mmCIF file of C-alpha atoms in Angstrom:
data_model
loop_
_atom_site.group_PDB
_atom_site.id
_atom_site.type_symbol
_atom_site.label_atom_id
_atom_site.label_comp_id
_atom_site.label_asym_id
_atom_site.label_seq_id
_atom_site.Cartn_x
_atom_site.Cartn_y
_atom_site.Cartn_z
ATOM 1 C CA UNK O 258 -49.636 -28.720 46.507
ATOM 2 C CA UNK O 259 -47.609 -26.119 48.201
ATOM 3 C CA UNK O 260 -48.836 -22.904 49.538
ATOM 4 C CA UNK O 261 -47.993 -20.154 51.553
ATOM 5 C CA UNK O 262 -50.476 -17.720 54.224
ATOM 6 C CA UNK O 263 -48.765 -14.577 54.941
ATOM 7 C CA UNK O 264 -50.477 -12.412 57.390
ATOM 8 C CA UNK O 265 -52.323 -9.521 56.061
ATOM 9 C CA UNK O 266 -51.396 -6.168 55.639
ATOM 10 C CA UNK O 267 -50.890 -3.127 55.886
ATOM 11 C CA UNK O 268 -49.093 -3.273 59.265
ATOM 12 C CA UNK O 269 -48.291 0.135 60.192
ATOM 13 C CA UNK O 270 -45.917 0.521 63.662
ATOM 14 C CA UNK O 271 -43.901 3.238 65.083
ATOM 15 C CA UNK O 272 -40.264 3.125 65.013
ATOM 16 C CA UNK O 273 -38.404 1.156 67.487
ATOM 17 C CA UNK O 274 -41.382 -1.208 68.101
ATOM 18 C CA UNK O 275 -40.900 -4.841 67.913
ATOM 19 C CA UNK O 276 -42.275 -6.337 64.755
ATOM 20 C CA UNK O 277 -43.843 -9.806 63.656
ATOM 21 C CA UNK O 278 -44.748 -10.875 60.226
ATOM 22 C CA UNK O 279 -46.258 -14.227 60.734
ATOM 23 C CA UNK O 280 -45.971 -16.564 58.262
ATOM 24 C CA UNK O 281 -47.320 -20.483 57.777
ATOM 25 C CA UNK O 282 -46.933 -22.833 55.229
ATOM 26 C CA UNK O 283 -47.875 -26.220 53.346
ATOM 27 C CA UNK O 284 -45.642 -28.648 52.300
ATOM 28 C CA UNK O 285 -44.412 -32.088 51.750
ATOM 29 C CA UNK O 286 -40.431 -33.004 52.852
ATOM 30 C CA UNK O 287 -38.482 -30.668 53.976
ATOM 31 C CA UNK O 288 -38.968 -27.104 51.898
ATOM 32 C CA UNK O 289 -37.014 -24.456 51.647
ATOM 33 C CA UNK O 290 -37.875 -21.427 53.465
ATOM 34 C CA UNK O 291 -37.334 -17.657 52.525
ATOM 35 C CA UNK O 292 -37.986 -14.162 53.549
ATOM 36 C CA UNK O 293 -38.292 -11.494 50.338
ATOM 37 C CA UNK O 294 -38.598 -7.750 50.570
ATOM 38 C CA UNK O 295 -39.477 -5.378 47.964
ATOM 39 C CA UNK O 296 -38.908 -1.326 48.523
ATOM 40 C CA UNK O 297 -41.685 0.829 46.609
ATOM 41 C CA UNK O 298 -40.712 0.907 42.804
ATOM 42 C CA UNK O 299 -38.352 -2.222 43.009
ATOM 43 C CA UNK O 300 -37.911 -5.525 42.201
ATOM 44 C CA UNK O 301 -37.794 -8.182 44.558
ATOM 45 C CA UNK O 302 -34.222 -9.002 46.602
ATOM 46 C CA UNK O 303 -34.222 -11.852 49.084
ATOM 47 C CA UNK O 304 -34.130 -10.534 52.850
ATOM 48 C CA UNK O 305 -33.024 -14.242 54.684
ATOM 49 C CA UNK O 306 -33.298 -17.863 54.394
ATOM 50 C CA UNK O 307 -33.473 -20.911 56.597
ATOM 51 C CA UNK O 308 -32.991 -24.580 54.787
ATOM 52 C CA UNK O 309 -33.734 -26.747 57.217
ATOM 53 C CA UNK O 310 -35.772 -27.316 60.199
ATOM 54 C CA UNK O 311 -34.270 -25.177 63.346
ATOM 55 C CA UNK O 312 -32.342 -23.416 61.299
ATOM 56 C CA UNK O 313 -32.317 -19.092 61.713
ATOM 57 C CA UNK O 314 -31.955 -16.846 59.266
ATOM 58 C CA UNK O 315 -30.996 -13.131 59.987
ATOM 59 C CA UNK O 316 -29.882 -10.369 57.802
ATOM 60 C CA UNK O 317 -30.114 -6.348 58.736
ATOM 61 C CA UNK O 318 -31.388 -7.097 62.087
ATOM 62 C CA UNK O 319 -34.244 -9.227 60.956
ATOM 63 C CA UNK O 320 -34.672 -12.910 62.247
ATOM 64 C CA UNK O 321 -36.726 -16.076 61.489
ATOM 65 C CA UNK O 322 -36.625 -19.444 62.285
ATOM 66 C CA UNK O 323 -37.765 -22.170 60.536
ATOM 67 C CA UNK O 324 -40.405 -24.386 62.639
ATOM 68 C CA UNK O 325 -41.293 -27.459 61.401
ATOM 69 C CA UNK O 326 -43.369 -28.646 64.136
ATOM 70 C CA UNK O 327 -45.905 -25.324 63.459
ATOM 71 C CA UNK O 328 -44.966 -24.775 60.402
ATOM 72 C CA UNK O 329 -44.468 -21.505 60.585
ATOM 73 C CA UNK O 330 -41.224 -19.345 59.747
ATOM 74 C CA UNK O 331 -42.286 -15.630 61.270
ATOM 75 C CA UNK O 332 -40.593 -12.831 60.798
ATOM 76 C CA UNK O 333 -39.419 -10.542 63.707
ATOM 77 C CA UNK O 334 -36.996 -7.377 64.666
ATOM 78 C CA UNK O 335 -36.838 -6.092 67.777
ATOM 79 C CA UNK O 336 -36.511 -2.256 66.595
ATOM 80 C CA UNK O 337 -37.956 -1.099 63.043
ATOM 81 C CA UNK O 338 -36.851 2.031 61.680
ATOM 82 C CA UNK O 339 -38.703 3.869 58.795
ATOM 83 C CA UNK O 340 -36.163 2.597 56.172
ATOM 84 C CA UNK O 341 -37.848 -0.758 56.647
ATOM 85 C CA UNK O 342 -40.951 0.647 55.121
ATOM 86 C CA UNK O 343 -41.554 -1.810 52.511
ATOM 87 C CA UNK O 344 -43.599 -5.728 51.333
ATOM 88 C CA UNK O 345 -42.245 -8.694 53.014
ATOM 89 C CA UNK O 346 -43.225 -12.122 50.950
ATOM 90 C CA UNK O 347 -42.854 -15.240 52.994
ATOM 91 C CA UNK O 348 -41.565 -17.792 50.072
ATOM 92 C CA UNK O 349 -41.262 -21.702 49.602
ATOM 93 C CA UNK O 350 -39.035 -23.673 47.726
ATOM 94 C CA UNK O 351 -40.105 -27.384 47.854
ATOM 95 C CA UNK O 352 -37.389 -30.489 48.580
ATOM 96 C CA UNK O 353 -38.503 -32.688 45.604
ATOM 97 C CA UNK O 354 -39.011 -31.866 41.660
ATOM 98 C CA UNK O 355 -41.078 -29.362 43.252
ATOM 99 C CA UNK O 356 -37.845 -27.780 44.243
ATOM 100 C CA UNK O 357 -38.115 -25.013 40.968
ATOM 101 C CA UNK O 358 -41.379 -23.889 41.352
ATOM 102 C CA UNK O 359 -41.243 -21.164 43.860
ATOM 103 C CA UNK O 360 -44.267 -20.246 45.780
ATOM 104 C CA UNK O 361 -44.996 -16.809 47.133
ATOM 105 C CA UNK O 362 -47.569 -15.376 49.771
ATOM 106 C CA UNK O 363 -49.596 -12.804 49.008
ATOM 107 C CA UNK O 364 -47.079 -10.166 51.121
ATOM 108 C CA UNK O 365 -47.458 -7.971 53.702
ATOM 109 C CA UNK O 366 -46.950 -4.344 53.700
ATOM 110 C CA UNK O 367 -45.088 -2.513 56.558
ATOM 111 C CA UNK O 368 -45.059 1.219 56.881
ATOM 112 C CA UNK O 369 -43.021 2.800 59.699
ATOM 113 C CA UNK O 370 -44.021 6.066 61.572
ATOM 114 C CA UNK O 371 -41.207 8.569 62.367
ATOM 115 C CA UNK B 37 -22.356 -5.951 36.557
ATOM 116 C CA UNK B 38 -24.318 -9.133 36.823
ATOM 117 C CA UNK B 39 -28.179 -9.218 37.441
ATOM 118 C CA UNK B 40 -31.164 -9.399 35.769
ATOM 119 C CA UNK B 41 -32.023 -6.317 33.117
ATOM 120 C CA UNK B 42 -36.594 -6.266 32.108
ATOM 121 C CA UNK B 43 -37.927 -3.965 29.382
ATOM 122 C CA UNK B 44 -39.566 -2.195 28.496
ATOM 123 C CA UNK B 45 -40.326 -0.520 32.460
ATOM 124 C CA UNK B 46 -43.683 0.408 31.257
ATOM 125 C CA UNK B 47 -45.883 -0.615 28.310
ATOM 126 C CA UNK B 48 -49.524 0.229 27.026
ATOM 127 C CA UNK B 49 -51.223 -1.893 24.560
ATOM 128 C CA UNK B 50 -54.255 -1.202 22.792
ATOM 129 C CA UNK B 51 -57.221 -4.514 23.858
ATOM 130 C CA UNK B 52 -56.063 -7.485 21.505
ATOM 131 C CA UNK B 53 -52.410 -6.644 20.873
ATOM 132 C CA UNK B 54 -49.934 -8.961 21.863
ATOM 133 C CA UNK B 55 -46.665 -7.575 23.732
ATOM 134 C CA UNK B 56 -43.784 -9.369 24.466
ATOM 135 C CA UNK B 57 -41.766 -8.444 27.608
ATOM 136 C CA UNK B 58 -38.112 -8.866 27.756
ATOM 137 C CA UNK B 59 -35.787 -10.819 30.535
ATOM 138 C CA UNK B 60 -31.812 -10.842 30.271
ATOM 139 C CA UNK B 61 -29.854 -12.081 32.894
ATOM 140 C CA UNK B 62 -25.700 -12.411 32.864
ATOM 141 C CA UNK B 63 -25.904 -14.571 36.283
ATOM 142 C CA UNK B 64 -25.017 -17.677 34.726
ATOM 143 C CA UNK B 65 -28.107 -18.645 35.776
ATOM 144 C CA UNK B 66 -30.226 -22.305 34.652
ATOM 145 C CA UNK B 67 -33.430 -21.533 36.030
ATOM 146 C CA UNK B 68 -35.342 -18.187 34.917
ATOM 147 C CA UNK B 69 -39.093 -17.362 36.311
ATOM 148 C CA UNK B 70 -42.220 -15.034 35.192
ATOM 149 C CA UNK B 71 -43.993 -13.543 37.872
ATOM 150 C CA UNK B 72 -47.193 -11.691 37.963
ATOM 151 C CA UNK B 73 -47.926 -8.779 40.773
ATOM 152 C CA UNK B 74 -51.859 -7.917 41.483
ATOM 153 C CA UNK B 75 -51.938 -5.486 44.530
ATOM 154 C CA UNK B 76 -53.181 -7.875 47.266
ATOM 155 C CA UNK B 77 -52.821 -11.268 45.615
ATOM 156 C CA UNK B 78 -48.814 -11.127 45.595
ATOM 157 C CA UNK B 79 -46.544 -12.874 43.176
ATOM 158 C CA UNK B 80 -48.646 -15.789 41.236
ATOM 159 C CA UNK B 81 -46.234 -17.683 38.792
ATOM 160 C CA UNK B 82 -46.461 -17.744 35.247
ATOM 161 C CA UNK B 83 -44.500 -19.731 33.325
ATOM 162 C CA UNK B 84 -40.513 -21.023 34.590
ATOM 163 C CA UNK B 85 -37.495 -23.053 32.874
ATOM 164 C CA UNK B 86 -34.999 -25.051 34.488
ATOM 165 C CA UNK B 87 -33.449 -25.360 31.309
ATOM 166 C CA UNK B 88 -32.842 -23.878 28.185
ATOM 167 C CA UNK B 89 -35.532 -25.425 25.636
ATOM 168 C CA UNK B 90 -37.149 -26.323 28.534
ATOM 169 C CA UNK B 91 -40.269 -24.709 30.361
ATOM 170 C CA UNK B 92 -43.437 -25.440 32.380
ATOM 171 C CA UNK B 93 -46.687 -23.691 33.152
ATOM 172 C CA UNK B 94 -47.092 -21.847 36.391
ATOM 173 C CA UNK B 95 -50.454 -21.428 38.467
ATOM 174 C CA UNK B 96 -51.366 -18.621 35.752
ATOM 175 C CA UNK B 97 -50.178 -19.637 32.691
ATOM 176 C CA UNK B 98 -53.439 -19.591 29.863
ATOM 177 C CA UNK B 99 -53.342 -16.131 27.934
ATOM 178 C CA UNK B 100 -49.287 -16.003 28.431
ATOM 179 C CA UNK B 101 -46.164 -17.732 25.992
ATOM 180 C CA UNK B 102 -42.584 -18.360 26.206
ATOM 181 C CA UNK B 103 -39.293 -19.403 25.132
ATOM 182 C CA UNK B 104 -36.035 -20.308 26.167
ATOM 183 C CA UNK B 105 -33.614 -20.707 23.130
ATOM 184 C CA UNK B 106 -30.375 -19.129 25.047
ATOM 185 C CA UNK B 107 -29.609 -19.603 28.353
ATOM 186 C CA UNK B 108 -29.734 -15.461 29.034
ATOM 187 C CA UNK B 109 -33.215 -14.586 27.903
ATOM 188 C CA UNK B 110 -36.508 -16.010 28.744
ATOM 189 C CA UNK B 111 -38.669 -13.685 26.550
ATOM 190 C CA UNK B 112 -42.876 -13.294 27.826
ATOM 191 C CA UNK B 113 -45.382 -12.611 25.766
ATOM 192 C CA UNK B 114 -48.486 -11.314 26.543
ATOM 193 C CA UNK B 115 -51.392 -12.583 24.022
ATOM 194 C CA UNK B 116 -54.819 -11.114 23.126
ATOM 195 C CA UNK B 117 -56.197 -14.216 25.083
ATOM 196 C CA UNK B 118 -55.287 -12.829 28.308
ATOM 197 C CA UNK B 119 -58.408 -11.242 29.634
ATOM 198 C CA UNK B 120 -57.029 -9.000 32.397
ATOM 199 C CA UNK B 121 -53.314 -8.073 31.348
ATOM 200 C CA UNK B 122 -52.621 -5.038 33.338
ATOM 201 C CA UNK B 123 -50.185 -5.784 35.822
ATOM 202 C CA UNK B 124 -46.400 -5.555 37.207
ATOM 203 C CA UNK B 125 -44.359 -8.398 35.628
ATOM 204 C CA UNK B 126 -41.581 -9.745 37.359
ATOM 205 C CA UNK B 127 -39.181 -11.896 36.257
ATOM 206 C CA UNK B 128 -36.201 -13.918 38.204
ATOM 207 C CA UNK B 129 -33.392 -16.419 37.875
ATOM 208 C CA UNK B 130 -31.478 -18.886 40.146
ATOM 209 C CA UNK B 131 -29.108 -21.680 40.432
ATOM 210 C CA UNK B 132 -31.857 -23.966 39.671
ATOM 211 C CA UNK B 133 -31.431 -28.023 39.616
ATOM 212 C CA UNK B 134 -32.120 -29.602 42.795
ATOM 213 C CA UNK B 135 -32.824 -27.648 46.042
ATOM 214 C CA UNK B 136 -33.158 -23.736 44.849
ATOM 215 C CA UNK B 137 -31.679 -21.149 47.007
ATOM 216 C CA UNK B 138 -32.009 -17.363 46.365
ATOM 217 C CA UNK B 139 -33.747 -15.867 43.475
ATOM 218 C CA UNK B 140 -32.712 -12.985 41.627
ATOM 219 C CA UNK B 141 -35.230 -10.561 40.385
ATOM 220 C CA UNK B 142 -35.185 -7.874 38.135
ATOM 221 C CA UNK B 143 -36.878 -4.346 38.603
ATOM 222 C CA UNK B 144 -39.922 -5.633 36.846
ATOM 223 C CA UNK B 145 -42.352 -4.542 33.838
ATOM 224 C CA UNK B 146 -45.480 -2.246 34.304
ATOM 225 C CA UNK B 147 -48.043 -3.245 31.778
ATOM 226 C CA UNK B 148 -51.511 -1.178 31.439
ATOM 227 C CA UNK B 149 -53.904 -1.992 28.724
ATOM 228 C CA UNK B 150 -55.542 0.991 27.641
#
C-alpha cells in the first residue's frame, strides 16, 4: 500500500537558517503530493502541493518539488523565522481508487530560536 | 463562513462509555475524513466517506463507528471497545471523487479517558 517516511523530529534551528524537511514516499501511479502544517493548538491547513512529477509547490516562502525518480518531495526555505515554529506532515494522495484515502507521515516538529 | 466546525474541543469519559464526536462542514464538500493524533505516530486514519451513505474503514478503524446520512456531518463515535481512546481527533473534508486535492480540517477534538 501507500506510505509515507517523514524525517524525525524535533528539528530545532536558529532563525534565518536554511531548512530541510525530507520527505520519501511509496506509491503506485502517479500520487498526489502535499505539504501540511499544523501551529500548536490547531487543526491542520495545507502548506503546498505538487500533482505531478517535476512539478513545485511554494507558498510563504516554502518550496518542494515533487521527484519521482527518488521519490522524495522535501521540504526547504532558505530563511526560517520563529513564526514557522510548528509540525510539518508530508501527505499522499494516491492516482487510482486509492485517490480518497489520504496518507500522512508521522510529522516533524520545527522550533525556531530567536 | 465556510469550514469545518468539531465538538465538543475537549471530552472526558469515564472507561466503557461511549462518546460520539461531532463533524459539520458547510464546504460543499463529498468526501469527509476521521483522523487520529498520537504524539509521535502522526495522523493514522480512521474511518472516511466519499459519499453520503457511504464509508470505509481506515488503518485504525476496530473500537470506532460512523455515519454519513447528510452530506454536512460525518458523526464519530468512540465505543467501549476501543482500548486506548485518549487522543486528539481530527476530522477533514475535500472535493473528493477522483484525484483529491486539499483537505480541510477542523480544529480537532481532545479526548482523555479518565
Amino acid at each position: 500500500g501507500n506510505s509515507v517516511t517523514q524525517m524525525e523530529g524535533p528539528v530545532t534551528l536558529s532563525e534565518e537558517a536554511f531548512l530541510t524537511i525530507n520527505c520519501t514516499y511509496t506509491a503506485t501511479g502517479y500520487p498526489s503530493l502535499f505539504w501540511y502544517v499544523q501551529y500548536p493548538g490547531e487543526g491542520l491547513q495545507l502548506l503546498l502541493k505538487a500533482t505531478k512529477a517535476d512539478d513545485k509547490g511554494s507558498n510563504k516562502g516554502f518550496e518542494a518539488t515533487y521527484r519521482k525518480e527518488t521519490t522524495s518531495f522535501h521540504l526547504e526555505k532558505g530563511s526560517v523565522q520563529v513564526s514557522d515554529s510548528a509540525v510539518y506532515f508530508c501527505a499522499l494522495s494516491g492516482w487510482d481508487s486509492s485517490a480518497s484515502k489520504i496518507i500522512f507521515g508521522s510529522g516533524t516538529r520545527l522550533s525556531i530560536r530567536p | 463562513d465556510g469550514g469545518i466546525t468539531q465538538s465538543p474541543k475537549y471530552l472526558f469519559r469515564k472507561e466503557g462509555q461511549n462518546v460520539t464526536l461531532s463533524c459539520e462542514q458547510n464546504l460543499n464538500h463529498d468526501a469527509m475524513y476521521w483522523y487520529r493524533q498520537d504524539p509521535g505516530q502522526g495522523l493514522r486514519l480512521i474511518y472516511y466517506s466519499q459519499i453520503v451513505n457511504d464509508f470505509q474503514k481506515g488503518d485504525i478503524a476496530e473500537g470506532y463507528s460512523v455515519s454519513r446520512e447528510k452530506k454536512e456531518s460525518f458523526p464519530l463515535t468512540v465505543t467501549s471497545a476501543q482500548k486506548n481512546p485518549t487522543a486528539f481527533y481530527l476530522c477533514a473534508s475535500s472535493r473528493g471523487q477522483g484525484k483529491t486535492g486539499e483537505l480541510f480540517f477542523g480544529e480537532g477534538s481532545r479526548l482523555t479517558v479518565l
